[in-house]
Amino acid sequence: MKKAIFRWLAGLGLLAGALAASATQSVPGVTPNAIVLGQSVVLSGPMAEVGRQYAKGVALAIAESNRKGGIHGRQLDLQTLDDAYDPQRAESNTRQLIEERQVFALFGYAGTGATIAGQALAEKVGVPLIAPLTGSDALREKPAANLFFLRASYGDEMDRIVEHQATLGINRIALVYQDDPFGRAARRSFEEAMHRQRLAPVAIASVDPQAIDVAPALAEIGRSQPMAIVLGTTGKVSAVLLKGLGQGGQRPSIFGLSVLSPALLRSELKSGVGGIVMSQVVPSPWNTKYAIVRQYRAALAASANPADIHHALIEGYIAGRVLIEGLRRAGKEPTRAGLVSALGGLHKFDLGDFIVDYGNRRHAGSSLVELSILRHDGSFAN
């Protein structure tokens, strides 16, 4: 009789274990040993530098977490696809990640167009999309429940840039932007920031980011004789523009957003980068007074794939740490809804002298904006 009871109890235990395993496997992207995540990001083409560095930072945080045992015993498996800064490819990648690879969540997209394309699919099926590298204010105006931003918006960056110039008495300001979803978002943010300072742009010119013919934009800007030029550009477009400005004898003050691609500028312009002012949405990766910077530098030193220190790389690392905290709080049997709830519960969360707060209607984790100046040798002065 006792043996029968023991066999019955053992059977119940096996059944409970099987049911728990079955429940885990019914959640897409979650297995007993892994959580599978998906990323579409620009890794090739003229806009690739920031995307590659961001992806490296994300991978750095995930590798660090996996070395420490993962999330409740599960390793993180990030599957990354290149979209070459093409929204249509980003949409195709997203469909593949959700429908074929059955990822648990989407993470670390780069670019406004890619984020819009990925979000449209993700929202339909309730897949979280976390920490896209875009500052689009339009995406933040009508926040979706599944979409979480880490970085400050382009509006935040433009406000800081324009306010700084107004304080210095610089009032003849022009904008050059690339004619794509990112550039148009930057233009809108610039115009709104100028309006708040009761200023009017002396010129606004656009550049086709594929053809990169900057001559018409340079001619239009030159006629306006600005005191400062704000760049709503990234990648190769920025380098070609700045080369053209130098050749034309023009060199008013130059301001750029955090996605300006400083490493590419250094390689293309050499010492000509000196004096360019950039907004930054994360602490300087050289400023070790921040605990998160010390943690990032330690992770970089311990990495099997060391990389150069870079603002976009530390941004990717911070984004990865936010994802990891959300997954940890989602519990031992995570669900997509549980991850959304866990991230929404991050209120004034101190990641190491960097505060993440999703207690706002825009799901915007940070509004930090600092200004830094590129020196002639390519280093930064804050």
Coordinates of C-alpha atoms in Angstrom, one line a residue:
M1 CA 0.0 0.0 0.0
K2 CA 2.8 2.4 0.9
K3 CA 4.7 1.6 -2.3
A4 CA 1.6 2.4 -4.3
I5 CA 1.2 5.7 -2.5
F6 CA 4.8 6.6 -3.2
R7 CA 4.4 5.6 -6.9
W8 CA 1.3 7.7 -7.1
L9 CA 3.1 10.7 -5.5
A10 CA 6.1 10.3 -7.8
G11 CA 3.7 10.2 -10.7
L12 CA 2.1 13.4 -9.6
G13 CA 5.6 15.0 -9.4
L14 CA 6.5 13.9 -12.9
L15 CA 3.1 15.1 -14.2
A16 CA 3.6 18.5 -12.5
G17 CA 7.1 18.8 -14.0
A18 CA 5.8 17.9 -17.4
L19 CA 3.0 20.4 -17.1
A20 CA 5.5 23.1 -16.0
A21 CA 7.8 22.3 -18.9
S22 CA 4.8 22.3 -21.3
A23 CA 3.6 25.7 -20.0
T24 CA 7.2 27.1 -20.5
Q25 CA 7.4 25.8 -24.0
S26 CA 4.0 27.3 -24.9
V27 CA 5.4 30.8 -24.5
P28 CA 7.2 31.7 -27.7
G29 CA 10.9 32.0 -27.4
V30 CA 11.1 30.5 -23.9
T31 CA 12.6 27.1 -23.3
P32 CA 13.9 25.4 -20.1
N33 CA 17.4 26.7 -20.9
A34 CA 17.0 29.8 -23.0
I35 CA 15.1 33.0 -23.8
V36 CA 15.3 33.9 -27.5
L37 CA 15.2 37.6 -28.5
G38 CA 15.2 39.2 -31.9
Q39 CA 16.9 42.3 -33.3
S40 CA 16.8 44.0 -36.7
V41 CA 19.6 46.6 -37.0
V42 CA 21.7 48.4 -39.6
L43 CA 25.0 46.5 -39.9
S44 CA 25.9 47.4 -43.5
G45 CA 25.8 50.4 -45.8
P46 CA 26.6 54.1 -45.3
M47 CA 24.5 54.4 -42.0
A48 CA 26.0 51.3 -40.4
E49 CA 28.5 52.7 -37.9
V50 CA 26.1 53.7 -35.1
G51 CA 24.1 50.5 -35.6
R52 CA 27.1 48.2 -35.4
Q53 CA 28.3 49.9 -32.2
Y54 CA 24.9 49.8 -30.7
A55 CA 24.6 46.0 -31.5
K56 CA 28.1 45.4 -30.0
G57 CA 27.0 47.1 -26.7
V58 CA 23.8 45.0 -26.6
A59 CA 25.8 41.8 -27.2
L60 CA 28.3 42.9 -24.4
A61 CA 25.5 43.1 -21.8
I62 CA 24.0 39.8 -22.9
A63 CA 27.4 38.0 -22.8
E64 CA 28.0 39.4 -19.3
S65 CA 24.6 38.2 -18.1
N66 CA 25.2 34.7 -19.6
R67 CA 28.6 34.4 -18.0
K68 CA 26.9 35.1 -14.7
G69 CA 24.3 32.3 -15.2
G70 CA 21.7 34.1 -17.3
I71 CA 18.2 35.0 -16.1
H72 CA 16.8 32.5 -13.6
G73 CA 19.0 29.8 -15.1
R74 CA 18.2 30.6 -18.7
Q75 CA 20.8 31.9 -21.2
L76 CA 19.8 34.8 -23.5
D77 CA 20.0 34.1 -27.2
L78 CA 19.8 37.3 -29.2
Q79 CA 19.3 36.6 -32.9
T80 CA 20.4 39.6 -35.0
L81 CA 19.5 40.4 -38.6
D82 CA 20.9 43.2 -40.8
D83 CA 18.3 45.5 -42.3
A84 CA 20.9 47.9 -44.0
Y85 CA 18.8 50.9 -42.8
D86 CA 15.9 49.8 -45.1
P87 CA 12.5 49.9 -43.4
Q88 CA 11.2 47.2 -45.8
R89 CA 14.0 44.9 -44.9
A90 CA 13.3 45.7 -41.2
E91 CA 9.7 44.7 -41.7
S92 CA 10.7 41.4 -43.4
N93 CA 13.2 40.7 -40.6
T94 CA 10.6 41.4 -38.0
R95 CA 8.1 39.0 -39.7
Q96 CA 10.8 36.3 -39.8
L97 CA 11.8 36.8 -36.1
I98 CA 8.2 36.7 -34.9
E99 CA 6.7 34.1 -37.2
E100 CA 9.6 31.8 -38.0
R101 CA 12.0 32.1 -35.2
Q102 CA 9.3 32.6 -32.5
V103 CA 11.2 35.1 -30.5
F104 CA 10.0 36.1 -27.0
A105 CA 10.6 39.8 -27.5
L106 CA 12.2 42.3 -30.0
F107 CA 15.0 44.4 -28.8
G108 CA 17.6 46.9 -29.9
Y109 CA 16.3 48.1 -33.3
A110 CA 18.1 51.1 -34.8
G111 CA 16.5 53.8 -36.9
T112 CA 13.1 55.5 -37.0
G113 CA 12.0 53.7 -40.1
A114 CA 13.0 50.3 -38.8
T115 CA 11.3 50.9 -35.5
I116 CA 8.0 52.1 -37.2
A117 CA 8.1 49.0 -39.5
G118 CA 8.9 46.6 -36.6
Q119 CA 6.4 48.1 -34.2
A120 CA 3.5 47.8 -36.7
L121 CA 3.9 44.0 -36.7
A122 CA 4.9 43.6 -33.1
E123 CA 1.9 45.5 -31.7
K124 CA -0.6 43.2 -33.6
V125 CA 0.6 40.1 -31.8
G126 CA 1.6 41.6 -28.5
V127 CA 5.4 41.2 -28.8
P128 CA 7.4 43.7 -26.7
L129 CA 9.7 46.0 -28.6
I130 CA 12.3 47.4 -26.3
A131 CA 15.0 50.1 -26.5
P132 CA 15.0 51.0 -30.2
L133 CA 17.7 53.5 -31.1
T134 CA 15.4 56.3 -32.3
G135 CA 14.5 59.6 -30.7
S136 CA 11.3 60.1 -32.8
D137 CA 8.9 62.3 -30.9
A138 CA 6.0 61.1 -33.1
L139 CA 6.5 57.5 -31.9
R140 CA 6.3 58.8 -28.3
E141 CA 3.2 60.8 -28.7
K142 CA 0.9 57.8 -29.0
P143 CA 2.8 55.2 -27.0
A144 CA 1.9 51.6 -27.5
A145 CA 1.7 49.3 -24.5
N146 CA 4.4 47.0 -25.9
L147 CA 6.9 49.7 -26.9
F148 CA 9.6 51.0 -24.4
F149 CA 12.2 53.6 -25.2
L150 CA 15.4 54.1 -23.3
R151 CA 17.0 57.2 -24.9
A152 CA 15.9 60.8 -24.8
S153 CA 13.9 62.0 -27.8
Y154 CA 15.1 64.1 -30.6
G155 CA 12.9 66.9 -29.2
D156 CA 15.0 66.6 -25.9
E157 CA 18.2 66.8 -27.9
M158 CA 17.1 69.7 -30.1
D159 CA 15.8 71.6 -27.1
R160 CA 19.3 71.3 -25.5
I161 CA 21.1 72.3 -28.7
V162 CA 18.9 75.3 -29.6
E163 CA 18.7 76.5 -26.0
H164 CA 22.5 76.4 -25.8
Q165 CA 22.9 78.5 -28.9
A166 CA 20.2 81.0 -27.8
T167 CA 22.0 81.4 -24.5
L168 CA 25.2 82.3 -26.5
G169 CA 23.4 84.8 -28.6
I170 CA 23.5 82.6 -31.7
N171 CA 20.2 83.3 -33.5
R172 CA 21.0 82.7 -37.2
I173 CA 20.6 78.9 -37.2
A174 CA 20.2 76.6 -40.2
L175 CA 19.3 72.9 -40.5
V176 CA 20.4 70.3 -42.9
Y177 CA 18.6 67.0 -42.6
Q178 CA 18.5 63.7 -44.5
D179 CA 15.2 63.1 -46.3
D180 CA 14.1 59.8 -44.6
P181 CA 12.0 59.0 -41.5
F182 CA 14.9 59.8 -39.1
G183 CA 15.8 63.1 -40.8
R184 CA 12.2 64.2 -41.1
A185 CA 11.7 63.5 -37.3
A186 CA 14.8 65.6 -36.6
R187 CA 13.5 68.4 -38.7
R188 CA 10.2 68.5 -36.9
S189 CA 12.0 68.5 -33.5
F190 CA 14.3 71.3 -34.6
E191 CA 11.4 73.5 -35.8
E192 CA 9.6 73.0 -32.5
A193 CA 12.7 73.7 -30.5
M194 CA 13.3 76.9 -32.5
H195 CA 9.7 78.0 -31.9
R196 CA 10.0 77.5 -28.2
Q197 CA 13.0 79.8 -28.2
R198 CA 11.1 82.3 -30.4
L199 CA 13.5 81.9 -33.3
A200 CA 13.0 81.2 -37.0
P201 CA 15.5 79.1 -39.0
V202 CA 17.4 81.1 -41.6
A203 CA 17.4 78.0 -43.9
I204 CA 16.4 74.4 -44.0
A205 CA 17.8 72.1 -46.6
S206 CA 17.6 68.3 -47.2
V207 CA 19.9 65.6 -48.6
D208 CA 18.9 62.3 -50.2
P209 CA 20.6 59.8 -48.0
Q210 CA 21.0 57.3 -50.8
A211 CA 22.4 59.6 -53.5
I212 CA 24.2 61.8 -51.0
D213 CA 24.3 64.8 -53.4
V214 CA 25.0 67.6 -50.9
A215 CA 25.7 70.4 -53.4
P216 CA 22.1 71.9 -53.5
A217 CA 21.9 71.8 -49.7
L218 CA 25.3 73.5 -49.3
A219 CA 24.3 76.2 -51.8
E220 CA 21.1 76.9 -50.0
I221 CA 22.7 77.0 -46.6
G222 CA 25.6 79.2 -48.0
R223 CA 23.2 81.9 -49.2
S224 CA 21.6 82.2 -45.7
Q225 CA 25.0 82.9 -44.0
P226 CA 24.1 81.2 -40.8
M227 CA 26.0 81.5 -37.5
A228 CA 25.4 77.8 -36.8
I229 CA 24.3 74.7 -38.7
V230 CA 22.4 71.9 -37.0
L231 CA 22.8 68.5 -38.7
G232 CA 19.8 66.1 -38.8
T233 CA 22.0 63.5 -40.4
T234 CA 24.0 60.4 -39.6
G235 CA 26.6 58.1 -41.2
K236 CA 28.2 59.0 -44.5
V237 CA 25.8 61.9 -45.2
S238 CA 27.3 63.9 -42.3
A239 CA 30.9 63.3 -43.4
V240 CA 30.2 64.4 -47.0
L241 CA 28.4 67.5 -45.8
L242 CA 31.2 68.5 -43.5
K243 CA 33.8 68.0 -46.2
G244 CA 31.7 70.2 -48.5
L245 CA 31.5 72.9 -45.9
G246 CA 35.2 72.9 -45.4
Q247 CA 35.9 73.1 -49.1
G248 CA 33.5 76.0 -49.5
G249 CA 35.3 78.1 -46.9
Q250 CA 32.2 78.0 -44.7
R251 CA 32.7 76.9 -41.1
P252 CA 30.0 78.2 -38.8
S253 CA 29.4 76.4 -35.6
I254 CA 28.3 72.8 -36.2
F255 CA 25.9 70.9 -34.0
G256 CA 24.8 67.3 -34.4
L257 CA 22.5 64.8 -32.7
S258 CA 23.8 61.8 -30.8
V259 CA 23.6 59.6 -33.9
L260 CA 26.1 61.7 -35.8
S261 CA 28.7 58.9 -36.2
P262 CA 31.8 60.4 -34.6
A263 CA 34.1 57.5 -35.5
L264 CA 33.2 57.8 -39.1
L265 CA 33.8 61.5 -39.0
R266 CA 37.2 61.0 -37.5
S267 CA 38.2 58.6 -40.2
E268 CA 36.9 60.8 -43.0
L269 CA 37.8 64.3 -41.7
K270 CA 40.9 63.6 -39.6
S271 CA 41.6 66.7 -37.6
G272 CA 38.7 68.5 -39.3
V273 CA 36.3 67.2 -36.6
G274 CA 37.5 69.7 -34.1
G275 CA 34.9 71.9 -32.6
I276 CA 31.8 69.9 -33.7
V277 CA 29.3 69.9 -30.8
M278 CA 27.2 66.8 -30.3
S279 CA 24.3 66.0 -28.0
Q280 CA 24.7 62.8 -26.1
V281 CA 21.9 60.7 -24.4
V282 CA 24.1 58.6 -22.2
P283 CA 27.0 59.4 -19.9
S284 CA 30.4 59.8 -21.5
P285 CA 32.0 56.3 -21.7
W286 CA 35.3 58.0 -20.6
N287 CA 33.7 59.5 -17.4
T288 CA 34.2 57.0 -14.7
K289 CA 32.5 59.0 -12.0
Y290 CA 29.4 57.2 -13.2
A291 CA 29.0 53.7 -11.8
I292 CA 27.4 52.5 -15.0
V293 CA 30.5 53.6 -16.9
R294 CA 32.8 51.7 -14.6
Q295 CA 30.6 48.6 -15.0
Y296 CA 30.6 49.0 -18.8
R297 CA 34.4 49.4 -18.9
A298 CA 34.8 46.3 -16.7
A299 CA 32.5 44.3 -19.0
L300 CA 34.5 45.5 -22.0
A301 CA 37.7 44.4 -20.4
A302 CA 36.3 41.0 -19.6
S303 CA 34.8 40.5 -23.1
A304 CA 36.2 37.9 -25.5
N305 CA 35.6 40.5 -28.3
P306 CA 37.1 43.8 -27.2
A307 CA 35.9 46.9 -29.0
D308 CA 36.6 50.6 -29.1
I309 CA 35.0 52.9 -26.5
H310 CA 32.0 54.5 -28.1
H311 CA 28.9 56.4 -27.0
A312 CA 26.6 54.1 -29.1
L313 CA 28.3 51.1 -27.6
I314 CA 27.7 52.1 -24.0
E315 CA 24.1 53.0 -25.0
G316 CA 23.6 49.4 -26.2
Y317 CA 25.2 48.1 -23.0
I318 CA 22.8 50.2 -20.9
A319 CA 19.8 49.1 -23.0
G320 CA 20.9 45.5 -22.5
R321 CA 21.1 46.0 -18.8
V322 CA 17.5 47.4 -18.7
L323 CA 16.2 44.4 -20.7
I324 CA 18.0 42.1 -18.3
E325 CA 16.4 43.8 -15.3
G326 CA 13.0 43.6 -16.9
L327 CA 13.4 39.8 -17.6
R328 CA 14.6 39.2 -14.0
R329 CA 11.6 41.0 -12.6
A330 CA 9.3 39.1 -15.0
G331 CA 10.0 35.9 -12.9
K332 CA 11.0 32.4 -13.4
E333 CA 8.2 31.6 -15.9
P334 CA 8.2 34.8 -18.0
T335 CA 5.5 35.8 -20.4
R336 CA 5.4 38.7 -22.8
A337 CA 2.7 40.4 -20.7
G338 CA 4.8 39.8 -17.6
L339 CA 7.8 41.5 -19.2
V340 CA 5.7 44.5 -20.2
S341 CA 4.4 44.8 -16.7
A342 CA 7.9 44.4 -15.2
L343 CA 9.3 47.1 -17.4
G344 CA 6.4 49.4 -16.6
G345 CA 7.2 48.9 -13.0
L346 CA 10.7 50.4 -13.3
H347 CA 10.2 53.7 -11.6
K348 CA 13.4 55.8 -10.9
F349 CA 15.5 52.7 -11.1
D350 CA 19.2 53.4 -10.5
L351 CA 21.3 51.4 -12.9
G352 CA 24.5 53.0 -11.6
D353 CA 24.1 56.7 -11.5
F354 CA 21.9 56.4 -14.6
I355 CA 18.2 56.6 -13.8
V356 CA 15.6 54.7 -15.8
D357 CA 12.0 55.6 -15.2
Y358 CA 9.0 54.2 -17.1
G359 CA 6.5 55.8 -14.8
N360 CA 5.4 58.2 -17.6
R361 CA 2.8 57.9 -20.4
R362 CA 5.4 57.9 -23.1
H363 CA 7.3 54.8 -21.9
A364 CA 10.5 56.9 -22.1
G365 CA 13.1 55.6 -19.8
S366 CA 15.5 58.6 -19.8
S367 CA 15.6 62.3 -20.8
L368 CA 19.3 62.7 -20.1
V369 CA 21.0 65.0 -22.7
E370 CA 24.5 66.3 -22.4
L371 CA 26.6 68.3 -24.9
S372 CA 30.1 67.2 -25.9
I373 CA 32.7 68.8 -28.2
L374 CA 34.9 66.8 -30.6
R375 CA 38.5 67.7 -30.3
H376 CA 40.9 67.8 -33.3
D377 CA 42.3 64.4 -32.2
G378 CA 38.8 62.9 -32.2
S379 CA 38.5 62.7 -28.4
F380 CA 35.5 64.4 -26.6
A381 CA 35.4 67.3 -24.2
N382 CA 32.2 67.6 -22.1

